[in-house]
PDB file of C-alpha atoms and ligand atoms in Angstrom:
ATOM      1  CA  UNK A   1      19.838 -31.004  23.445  1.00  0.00           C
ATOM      2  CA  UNK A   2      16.816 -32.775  24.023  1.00  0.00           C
ATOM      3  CA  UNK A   3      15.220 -29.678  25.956  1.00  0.00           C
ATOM      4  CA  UNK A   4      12.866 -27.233  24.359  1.00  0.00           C
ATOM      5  CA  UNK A   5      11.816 -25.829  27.540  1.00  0.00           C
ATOM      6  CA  UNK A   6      15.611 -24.530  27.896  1.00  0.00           C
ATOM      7  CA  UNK A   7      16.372 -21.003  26.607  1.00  0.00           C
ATOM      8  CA  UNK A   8      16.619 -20.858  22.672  1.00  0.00           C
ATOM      9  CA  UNK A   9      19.097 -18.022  23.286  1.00  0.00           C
ATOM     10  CA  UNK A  10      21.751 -20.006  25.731  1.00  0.00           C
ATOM     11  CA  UNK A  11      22.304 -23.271  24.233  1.00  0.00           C
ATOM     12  CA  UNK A  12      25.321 -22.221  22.230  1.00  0.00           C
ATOM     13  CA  UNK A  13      27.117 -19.239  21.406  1.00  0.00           C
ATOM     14  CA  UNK A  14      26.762 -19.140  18.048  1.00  0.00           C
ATOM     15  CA  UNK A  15      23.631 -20.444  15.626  1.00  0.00           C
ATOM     16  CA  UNK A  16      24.724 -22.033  12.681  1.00  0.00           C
ATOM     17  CA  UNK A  17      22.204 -20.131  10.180  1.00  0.00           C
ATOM     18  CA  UNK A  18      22.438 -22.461   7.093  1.00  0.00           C
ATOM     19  CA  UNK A  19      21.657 -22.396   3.663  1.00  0.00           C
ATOM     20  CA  UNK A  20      20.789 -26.242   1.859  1.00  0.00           C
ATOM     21  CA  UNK A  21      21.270 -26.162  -1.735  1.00  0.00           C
ATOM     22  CA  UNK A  22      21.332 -29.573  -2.164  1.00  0.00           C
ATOM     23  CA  UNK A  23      19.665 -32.397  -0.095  1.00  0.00           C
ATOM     24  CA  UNK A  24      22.809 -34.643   0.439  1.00  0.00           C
ATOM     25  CA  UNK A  25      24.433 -31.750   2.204  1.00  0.00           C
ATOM     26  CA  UNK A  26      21.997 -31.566   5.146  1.00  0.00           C
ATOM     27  CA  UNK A  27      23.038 -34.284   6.763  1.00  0.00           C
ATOM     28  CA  UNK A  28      26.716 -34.443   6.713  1.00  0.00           C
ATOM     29  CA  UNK A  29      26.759 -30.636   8.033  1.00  0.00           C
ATOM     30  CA  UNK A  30      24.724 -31.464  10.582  1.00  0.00           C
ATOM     31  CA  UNK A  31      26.569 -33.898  11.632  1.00  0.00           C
ATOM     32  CA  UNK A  32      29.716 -32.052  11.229  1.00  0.00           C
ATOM     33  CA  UNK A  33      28.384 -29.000  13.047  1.00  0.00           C
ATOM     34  CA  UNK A  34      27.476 -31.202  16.388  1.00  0.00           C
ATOM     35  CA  UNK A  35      31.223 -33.184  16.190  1.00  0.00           C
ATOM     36  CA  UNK A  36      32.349 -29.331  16.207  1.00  0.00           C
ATOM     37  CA  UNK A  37      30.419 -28.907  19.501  1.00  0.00           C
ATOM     38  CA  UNK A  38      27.793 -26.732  17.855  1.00  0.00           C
ATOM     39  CA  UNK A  39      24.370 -29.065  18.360  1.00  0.00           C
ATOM     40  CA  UNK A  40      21.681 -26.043  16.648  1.00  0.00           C
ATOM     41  CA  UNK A  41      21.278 -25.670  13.079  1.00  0.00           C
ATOM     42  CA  UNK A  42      19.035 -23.046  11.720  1.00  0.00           C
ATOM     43  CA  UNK A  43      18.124 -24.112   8.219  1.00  0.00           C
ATOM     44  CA  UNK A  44      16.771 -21.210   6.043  1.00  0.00           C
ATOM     45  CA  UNK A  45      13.691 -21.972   4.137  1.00  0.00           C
ATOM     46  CA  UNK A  46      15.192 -20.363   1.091  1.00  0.00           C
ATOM     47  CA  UNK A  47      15.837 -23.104  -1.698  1.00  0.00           C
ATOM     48  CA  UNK A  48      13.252 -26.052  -2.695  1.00  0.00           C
ATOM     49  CA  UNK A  49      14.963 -28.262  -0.597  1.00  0.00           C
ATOM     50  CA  UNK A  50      14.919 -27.008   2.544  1.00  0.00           C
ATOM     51  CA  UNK A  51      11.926 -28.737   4.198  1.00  0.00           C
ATOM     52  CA  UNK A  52      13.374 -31.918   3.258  1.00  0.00           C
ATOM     53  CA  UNK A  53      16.506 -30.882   4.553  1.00  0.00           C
ATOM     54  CA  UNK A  54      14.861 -30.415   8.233  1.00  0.00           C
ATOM     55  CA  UNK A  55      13.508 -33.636   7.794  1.00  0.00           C
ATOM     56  CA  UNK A  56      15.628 -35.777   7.309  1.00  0.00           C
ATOM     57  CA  UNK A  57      18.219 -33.830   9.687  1.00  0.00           C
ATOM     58  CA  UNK A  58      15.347 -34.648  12.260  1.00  0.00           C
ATOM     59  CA  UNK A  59      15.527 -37.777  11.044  1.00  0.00           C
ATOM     60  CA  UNK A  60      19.225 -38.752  10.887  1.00  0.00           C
ATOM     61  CA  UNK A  61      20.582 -36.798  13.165  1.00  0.00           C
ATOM     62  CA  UNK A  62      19.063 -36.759  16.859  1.00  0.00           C
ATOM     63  CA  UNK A  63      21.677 -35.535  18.649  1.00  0.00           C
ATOM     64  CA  UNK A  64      21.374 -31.806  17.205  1.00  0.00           C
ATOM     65  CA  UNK A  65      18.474 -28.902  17.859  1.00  0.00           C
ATOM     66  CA  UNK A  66      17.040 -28.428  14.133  1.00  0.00           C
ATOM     67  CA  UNK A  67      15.236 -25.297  13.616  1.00  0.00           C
ATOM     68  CA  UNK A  68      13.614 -23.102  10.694  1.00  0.00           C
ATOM     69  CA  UNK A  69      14.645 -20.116   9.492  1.00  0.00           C
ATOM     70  CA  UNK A  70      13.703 -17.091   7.238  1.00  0.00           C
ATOM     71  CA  UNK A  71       9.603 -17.789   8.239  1.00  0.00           C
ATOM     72  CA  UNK A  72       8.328 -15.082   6.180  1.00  0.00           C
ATOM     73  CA  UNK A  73       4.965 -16.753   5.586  1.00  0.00           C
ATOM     74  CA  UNK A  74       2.691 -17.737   8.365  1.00  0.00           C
ATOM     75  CA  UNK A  75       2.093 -21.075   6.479  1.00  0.00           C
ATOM     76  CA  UNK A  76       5.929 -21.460   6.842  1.00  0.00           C
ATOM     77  CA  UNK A  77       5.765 -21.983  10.484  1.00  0.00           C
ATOM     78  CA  UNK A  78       3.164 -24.795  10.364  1.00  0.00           C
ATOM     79  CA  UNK A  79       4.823 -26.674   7.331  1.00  0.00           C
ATOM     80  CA  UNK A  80       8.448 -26.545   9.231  1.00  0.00           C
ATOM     81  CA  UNK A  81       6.646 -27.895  12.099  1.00  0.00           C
ATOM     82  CA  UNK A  82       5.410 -30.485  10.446  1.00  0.00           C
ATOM     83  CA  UNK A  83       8.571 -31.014   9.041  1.00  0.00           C
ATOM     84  CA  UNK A  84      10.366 -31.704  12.314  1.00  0.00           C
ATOM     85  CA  UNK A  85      11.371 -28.253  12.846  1.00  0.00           C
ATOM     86  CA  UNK A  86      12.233 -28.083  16.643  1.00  0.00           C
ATOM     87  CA  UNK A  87      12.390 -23.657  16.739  1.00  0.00           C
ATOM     88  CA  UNK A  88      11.628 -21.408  14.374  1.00  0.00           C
ATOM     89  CA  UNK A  89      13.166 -18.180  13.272  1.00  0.00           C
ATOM     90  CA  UNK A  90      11.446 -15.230  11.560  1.00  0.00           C
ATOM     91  CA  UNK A  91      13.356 -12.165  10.090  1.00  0.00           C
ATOM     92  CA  UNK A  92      10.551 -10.138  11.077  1.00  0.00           C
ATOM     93  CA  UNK A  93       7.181 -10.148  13.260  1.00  0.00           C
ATOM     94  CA  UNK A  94       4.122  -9.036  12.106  1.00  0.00           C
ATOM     95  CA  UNK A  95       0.920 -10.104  13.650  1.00  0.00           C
ATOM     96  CA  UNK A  96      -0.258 -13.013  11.462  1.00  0.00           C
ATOM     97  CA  UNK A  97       3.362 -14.087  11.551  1.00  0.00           C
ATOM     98  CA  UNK A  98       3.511 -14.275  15.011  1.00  0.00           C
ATOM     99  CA  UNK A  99       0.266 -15.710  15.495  1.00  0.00           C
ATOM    100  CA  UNK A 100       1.259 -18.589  12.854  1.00  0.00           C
ATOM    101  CA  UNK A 101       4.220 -19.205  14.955  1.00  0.00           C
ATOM    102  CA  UNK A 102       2.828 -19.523  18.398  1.00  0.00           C
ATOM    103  CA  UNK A 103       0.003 -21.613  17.301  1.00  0.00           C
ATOM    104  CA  UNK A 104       3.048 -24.178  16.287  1.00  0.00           C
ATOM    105  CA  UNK A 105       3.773 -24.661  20.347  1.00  0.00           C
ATOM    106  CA  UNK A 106       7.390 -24.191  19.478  1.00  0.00           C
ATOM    107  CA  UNK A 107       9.643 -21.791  20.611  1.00  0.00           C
ATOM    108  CA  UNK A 108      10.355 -19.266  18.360  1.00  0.00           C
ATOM    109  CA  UNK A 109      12.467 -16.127  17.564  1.00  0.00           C
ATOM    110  CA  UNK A 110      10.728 -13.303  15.848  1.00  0.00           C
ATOM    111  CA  UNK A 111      12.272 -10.694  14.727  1.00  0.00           C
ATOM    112  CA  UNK A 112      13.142  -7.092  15.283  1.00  0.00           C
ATOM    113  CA  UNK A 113      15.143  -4.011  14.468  1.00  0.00           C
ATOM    114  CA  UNK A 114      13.726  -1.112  15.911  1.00  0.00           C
ATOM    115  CA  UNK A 115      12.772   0.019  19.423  1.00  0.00           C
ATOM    116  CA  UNK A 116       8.803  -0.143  18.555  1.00  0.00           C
ATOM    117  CA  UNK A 117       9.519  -3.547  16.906  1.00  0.00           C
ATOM    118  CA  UNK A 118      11.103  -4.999  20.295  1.00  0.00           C
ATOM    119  CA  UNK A 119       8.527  -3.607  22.269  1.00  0.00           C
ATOM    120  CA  UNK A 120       5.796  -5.003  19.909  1.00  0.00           C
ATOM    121  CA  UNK A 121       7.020  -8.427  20.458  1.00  0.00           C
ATOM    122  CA  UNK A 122       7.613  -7.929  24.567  1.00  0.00           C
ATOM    123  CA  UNK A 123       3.731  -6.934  24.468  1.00  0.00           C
ATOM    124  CA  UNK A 124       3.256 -10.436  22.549  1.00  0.00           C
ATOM    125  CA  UNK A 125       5.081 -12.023  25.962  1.00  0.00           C
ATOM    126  CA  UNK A 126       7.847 -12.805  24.957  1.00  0.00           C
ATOM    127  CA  UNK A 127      11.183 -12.008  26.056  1.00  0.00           C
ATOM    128  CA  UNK A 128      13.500 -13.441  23.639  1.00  0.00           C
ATOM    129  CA  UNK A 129      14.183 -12.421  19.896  1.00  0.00           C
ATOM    130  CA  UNK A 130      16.459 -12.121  16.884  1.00  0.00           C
ATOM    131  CA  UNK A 131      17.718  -8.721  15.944  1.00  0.00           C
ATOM    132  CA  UNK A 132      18.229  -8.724  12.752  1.00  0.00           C
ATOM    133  CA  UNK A 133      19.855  -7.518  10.044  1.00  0.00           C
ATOM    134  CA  UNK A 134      22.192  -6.760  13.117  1.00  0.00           C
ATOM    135  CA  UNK A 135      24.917  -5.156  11.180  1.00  0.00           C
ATOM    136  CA  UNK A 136      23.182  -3.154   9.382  1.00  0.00           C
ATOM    137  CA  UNK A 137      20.327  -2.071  12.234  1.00  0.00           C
ATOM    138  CA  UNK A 138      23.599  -0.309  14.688  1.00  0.00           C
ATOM    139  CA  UNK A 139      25.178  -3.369  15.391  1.00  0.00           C
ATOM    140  CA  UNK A 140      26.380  -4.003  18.907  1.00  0.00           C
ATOM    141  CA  UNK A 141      26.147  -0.508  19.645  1.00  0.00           C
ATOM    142  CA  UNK A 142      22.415  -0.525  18.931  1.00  0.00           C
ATOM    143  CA  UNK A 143      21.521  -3.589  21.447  1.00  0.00           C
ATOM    144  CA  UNK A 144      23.938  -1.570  24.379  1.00  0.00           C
ATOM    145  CA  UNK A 145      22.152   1.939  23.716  1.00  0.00           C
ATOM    146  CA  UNK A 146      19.134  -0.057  24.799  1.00  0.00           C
ATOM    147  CA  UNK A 147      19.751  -2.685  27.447  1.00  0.00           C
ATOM    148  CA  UNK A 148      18.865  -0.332  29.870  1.00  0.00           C
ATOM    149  CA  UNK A 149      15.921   1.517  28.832  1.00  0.00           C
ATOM    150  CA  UNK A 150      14.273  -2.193  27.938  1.00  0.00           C
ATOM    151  CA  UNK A 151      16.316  -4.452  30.306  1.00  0.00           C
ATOM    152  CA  UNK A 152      13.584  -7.342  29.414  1.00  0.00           C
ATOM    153  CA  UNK A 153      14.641  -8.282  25.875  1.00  0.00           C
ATOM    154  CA  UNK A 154      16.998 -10.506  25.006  1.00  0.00           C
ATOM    155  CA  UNK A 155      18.255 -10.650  21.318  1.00  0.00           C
ATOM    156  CA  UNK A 156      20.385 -13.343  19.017  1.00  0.00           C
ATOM    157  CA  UNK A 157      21.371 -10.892  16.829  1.00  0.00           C
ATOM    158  CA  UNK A 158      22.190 -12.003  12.942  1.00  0.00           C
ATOM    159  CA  UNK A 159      23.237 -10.513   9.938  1.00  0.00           C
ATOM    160  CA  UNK A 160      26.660  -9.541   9.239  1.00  0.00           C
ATOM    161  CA  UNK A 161      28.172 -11.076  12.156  1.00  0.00           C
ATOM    162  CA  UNK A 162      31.511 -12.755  11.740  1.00  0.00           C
ATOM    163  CA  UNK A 163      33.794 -14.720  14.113  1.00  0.00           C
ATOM    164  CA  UNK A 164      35.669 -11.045  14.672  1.00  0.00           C
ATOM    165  CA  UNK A 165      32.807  -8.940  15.758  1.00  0.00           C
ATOM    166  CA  UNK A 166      30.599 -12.193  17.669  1.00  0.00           C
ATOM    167  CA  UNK A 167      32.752 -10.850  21.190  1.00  0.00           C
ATOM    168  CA  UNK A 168      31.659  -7.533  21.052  1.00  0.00           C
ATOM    169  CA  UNK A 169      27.861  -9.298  20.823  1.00  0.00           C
ATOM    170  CA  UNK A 170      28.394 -11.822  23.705  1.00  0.00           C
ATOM    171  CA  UNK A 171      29.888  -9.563  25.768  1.00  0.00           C
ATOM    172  CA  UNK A 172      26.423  -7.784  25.793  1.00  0.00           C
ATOM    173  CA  UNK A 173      24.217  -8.412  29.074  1.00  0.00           C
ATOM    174  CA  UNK A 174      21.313  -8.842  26.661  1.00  0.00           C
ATOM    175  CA  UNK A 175      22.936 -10.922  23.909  1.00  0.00           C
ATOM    176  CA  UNK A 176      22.578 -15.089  25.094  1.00  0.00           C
ATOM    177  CA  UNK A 177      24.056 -15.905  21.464  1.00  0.00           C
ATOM    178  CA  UNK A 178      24.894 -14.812  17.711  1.00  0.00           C
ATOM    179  CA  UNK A 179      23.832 -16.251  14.481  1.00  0.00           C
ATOM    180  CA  UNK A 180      25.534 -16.653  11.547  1.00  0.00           C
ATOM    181  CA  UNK A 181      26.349 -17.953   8.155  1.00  0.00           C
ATOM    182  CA  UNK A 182      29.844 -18.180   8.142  1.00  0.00           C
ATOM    183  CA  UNK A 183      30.088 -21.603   9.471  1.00  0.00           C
ATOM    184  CA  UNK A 184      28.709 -23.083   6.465  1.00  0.00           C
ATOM    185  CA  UNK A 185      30.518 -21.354   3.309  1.00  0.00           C
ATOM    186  CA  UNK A 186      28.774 -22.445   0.449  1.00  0.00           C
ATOM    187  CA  UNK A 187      31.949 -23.708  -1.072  1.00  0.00           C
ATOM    188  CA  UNK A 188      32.843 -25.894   1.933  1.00  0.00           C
ATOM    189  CA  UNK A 189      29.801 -27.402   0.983  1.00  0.00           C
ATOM    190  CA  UNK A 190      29.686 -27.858  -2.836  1.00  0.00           C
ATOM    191  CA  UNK A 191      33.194 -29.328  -1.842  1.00  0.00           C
ATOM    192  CA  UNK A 192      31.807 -31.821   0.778  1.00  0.00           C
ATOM    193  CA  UNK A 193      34.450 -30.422   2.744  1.00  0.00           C
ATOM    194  CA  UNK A 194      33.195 -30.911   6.500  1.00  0.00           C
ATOM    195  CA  UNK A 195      36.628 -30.984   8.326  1.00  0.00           C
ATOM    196  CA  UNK A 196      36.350 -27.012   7.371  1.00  0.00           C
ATOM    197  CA  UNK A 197      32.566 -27.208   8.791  1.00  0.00           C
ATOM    198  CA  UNK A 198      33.817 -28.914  11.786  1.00  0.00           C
ATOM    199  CA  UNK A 199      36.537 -26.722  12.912  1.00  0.00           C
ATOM    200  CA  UNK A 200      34.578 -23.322  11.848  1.00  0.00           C
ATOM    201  CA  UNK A 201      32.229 -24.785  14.390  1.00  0.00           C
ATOM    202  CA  UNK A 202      34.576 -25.541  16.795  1.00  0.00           C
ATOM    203  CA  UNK A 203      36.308 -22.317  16.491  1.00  0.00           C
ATOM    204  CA  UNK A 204      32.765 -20.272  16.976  1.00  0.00           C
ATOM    205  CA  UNK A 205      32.009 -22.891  19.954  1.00  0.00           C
ATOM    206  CA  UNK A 206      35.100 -21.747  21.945  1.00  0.00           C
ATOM    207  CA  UNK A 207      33.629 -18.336  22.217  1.00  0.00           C
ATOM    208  CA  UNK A 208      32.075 -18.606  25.346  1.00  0.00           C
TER     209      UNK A 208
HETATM  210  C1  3PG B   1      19.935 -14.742   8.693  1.00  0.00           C
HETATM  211  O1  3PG B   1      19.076 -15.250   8.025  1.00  0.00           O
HETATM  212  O2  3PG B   1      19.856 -14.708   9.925  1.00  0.00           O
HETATM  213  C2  3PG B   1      21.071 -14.078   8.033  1.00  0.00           C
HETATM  214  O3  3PG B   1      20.954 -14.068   6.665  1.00  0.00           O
HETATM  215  C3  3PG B   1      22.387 -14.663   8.391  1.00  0.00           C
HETATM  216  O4  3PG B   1      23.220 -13.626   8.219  1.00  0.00           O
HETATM  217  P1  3PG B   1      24.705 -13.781   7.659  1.00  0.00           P
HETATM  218  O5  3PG B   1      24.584 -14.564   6.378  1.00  0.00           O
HETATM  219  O6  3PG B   1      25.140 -12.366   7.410  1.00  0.00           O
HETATM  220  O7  3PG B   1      25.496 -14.466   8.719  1.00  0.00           O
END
């Protein structure tokens, strides 16, 4: 996965969103989420340690695509750059946040959840974005209702997906891949129980 230049949206079907409580986790589920045959993490930048945690997955663990999630902040998107962030992820896209993001040279998702929102970001030039919170926005049934009025966009939708419903999402012609949480359930971790990372991963990487 050395590629950045490759579409953020078809390296695997599913985007391990992940939450880092504590630093000694990051690297043993990143390294359990590649032996699955899922080489993307997505590590929120919701707890203290989470900038540390894309470091030193950056650091330790080379074979898999690290990215940043939940950029709220446009100084987020320079400081996970800096922190070896190789994407970045935004639950929203406002102009400063979007601006903060580009200016990092990295590929990035914003993202969206309305018509006006997707069209906002398509007039930014870019194709590809996260629809999010995808459950809650209309779901599946949302992104078919407008593939064909805005064929150009193409969404990783997130929030609320589960191994169940990620089908109905891939089966979408403008859906390259899901994201979700469930591969990482916070008690899996607390446990240090990475055989359970490994095969959630391997279960969500036989989906396409
Ligand atoms: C995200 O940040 O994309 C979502 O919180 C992940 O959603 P999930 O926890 O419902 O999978």
């Amino acid at each position: 996965m050395s590629s950045t230049s490759e579409s953020l949206l078809d390296v695997v079907p599913v985007v391990p969103v992940v939450v880092i409580d504590d630093l000694a986790h990051a690297v043993p589920v990143a390294r359990a989420l590649v032996e699955g045959g899922l080489p993307v993490i997505e590590l929120t930048l919701r707890t203290p340690v989470a900038l540390d945690a894309i470091r030193a997955i950056a650091d330790e663990v080379p074979d898999i695509l690290v990215g940043a999630g939940t950029i709220v902040t446009p100084g987020q998107a320079k400081q996970a750059h800096d922190a070896g962030a190789r994407f970045l992820v935004s639950p929203g896209a406002t102009p400063a946040l979007m601006d903060a993001m580009l200016s990092t040279g990295l590929p990035f998702l914003p993202g969206t959840a309305t018509v006006s929102e997707v069209l906002t970001v398509l007039e930014a030039g870019l194709t590809e974005m996260k629809f999010f919170p995808a459950e809650a926005s209309g779901g599946a049934g949302f992104l078919r209702s407008i593939a064909s009025p805005v064929p150009a966009a193409r969404f990783c939708p997130t929030g609320g997906i589960t191994l169940a419903s990620a089908p109905s999402y891939l089966a979408l012609p403008n859906v390259g891949c899901v994201g979700g949480s469930w591969l990482t359930p916070a008690d899996a971790l607390a446990t240090g129980d990475w055989e359970r990372v490994r095969s959630l991963a391997a279960e969500a990487a036989a989906l396409r």
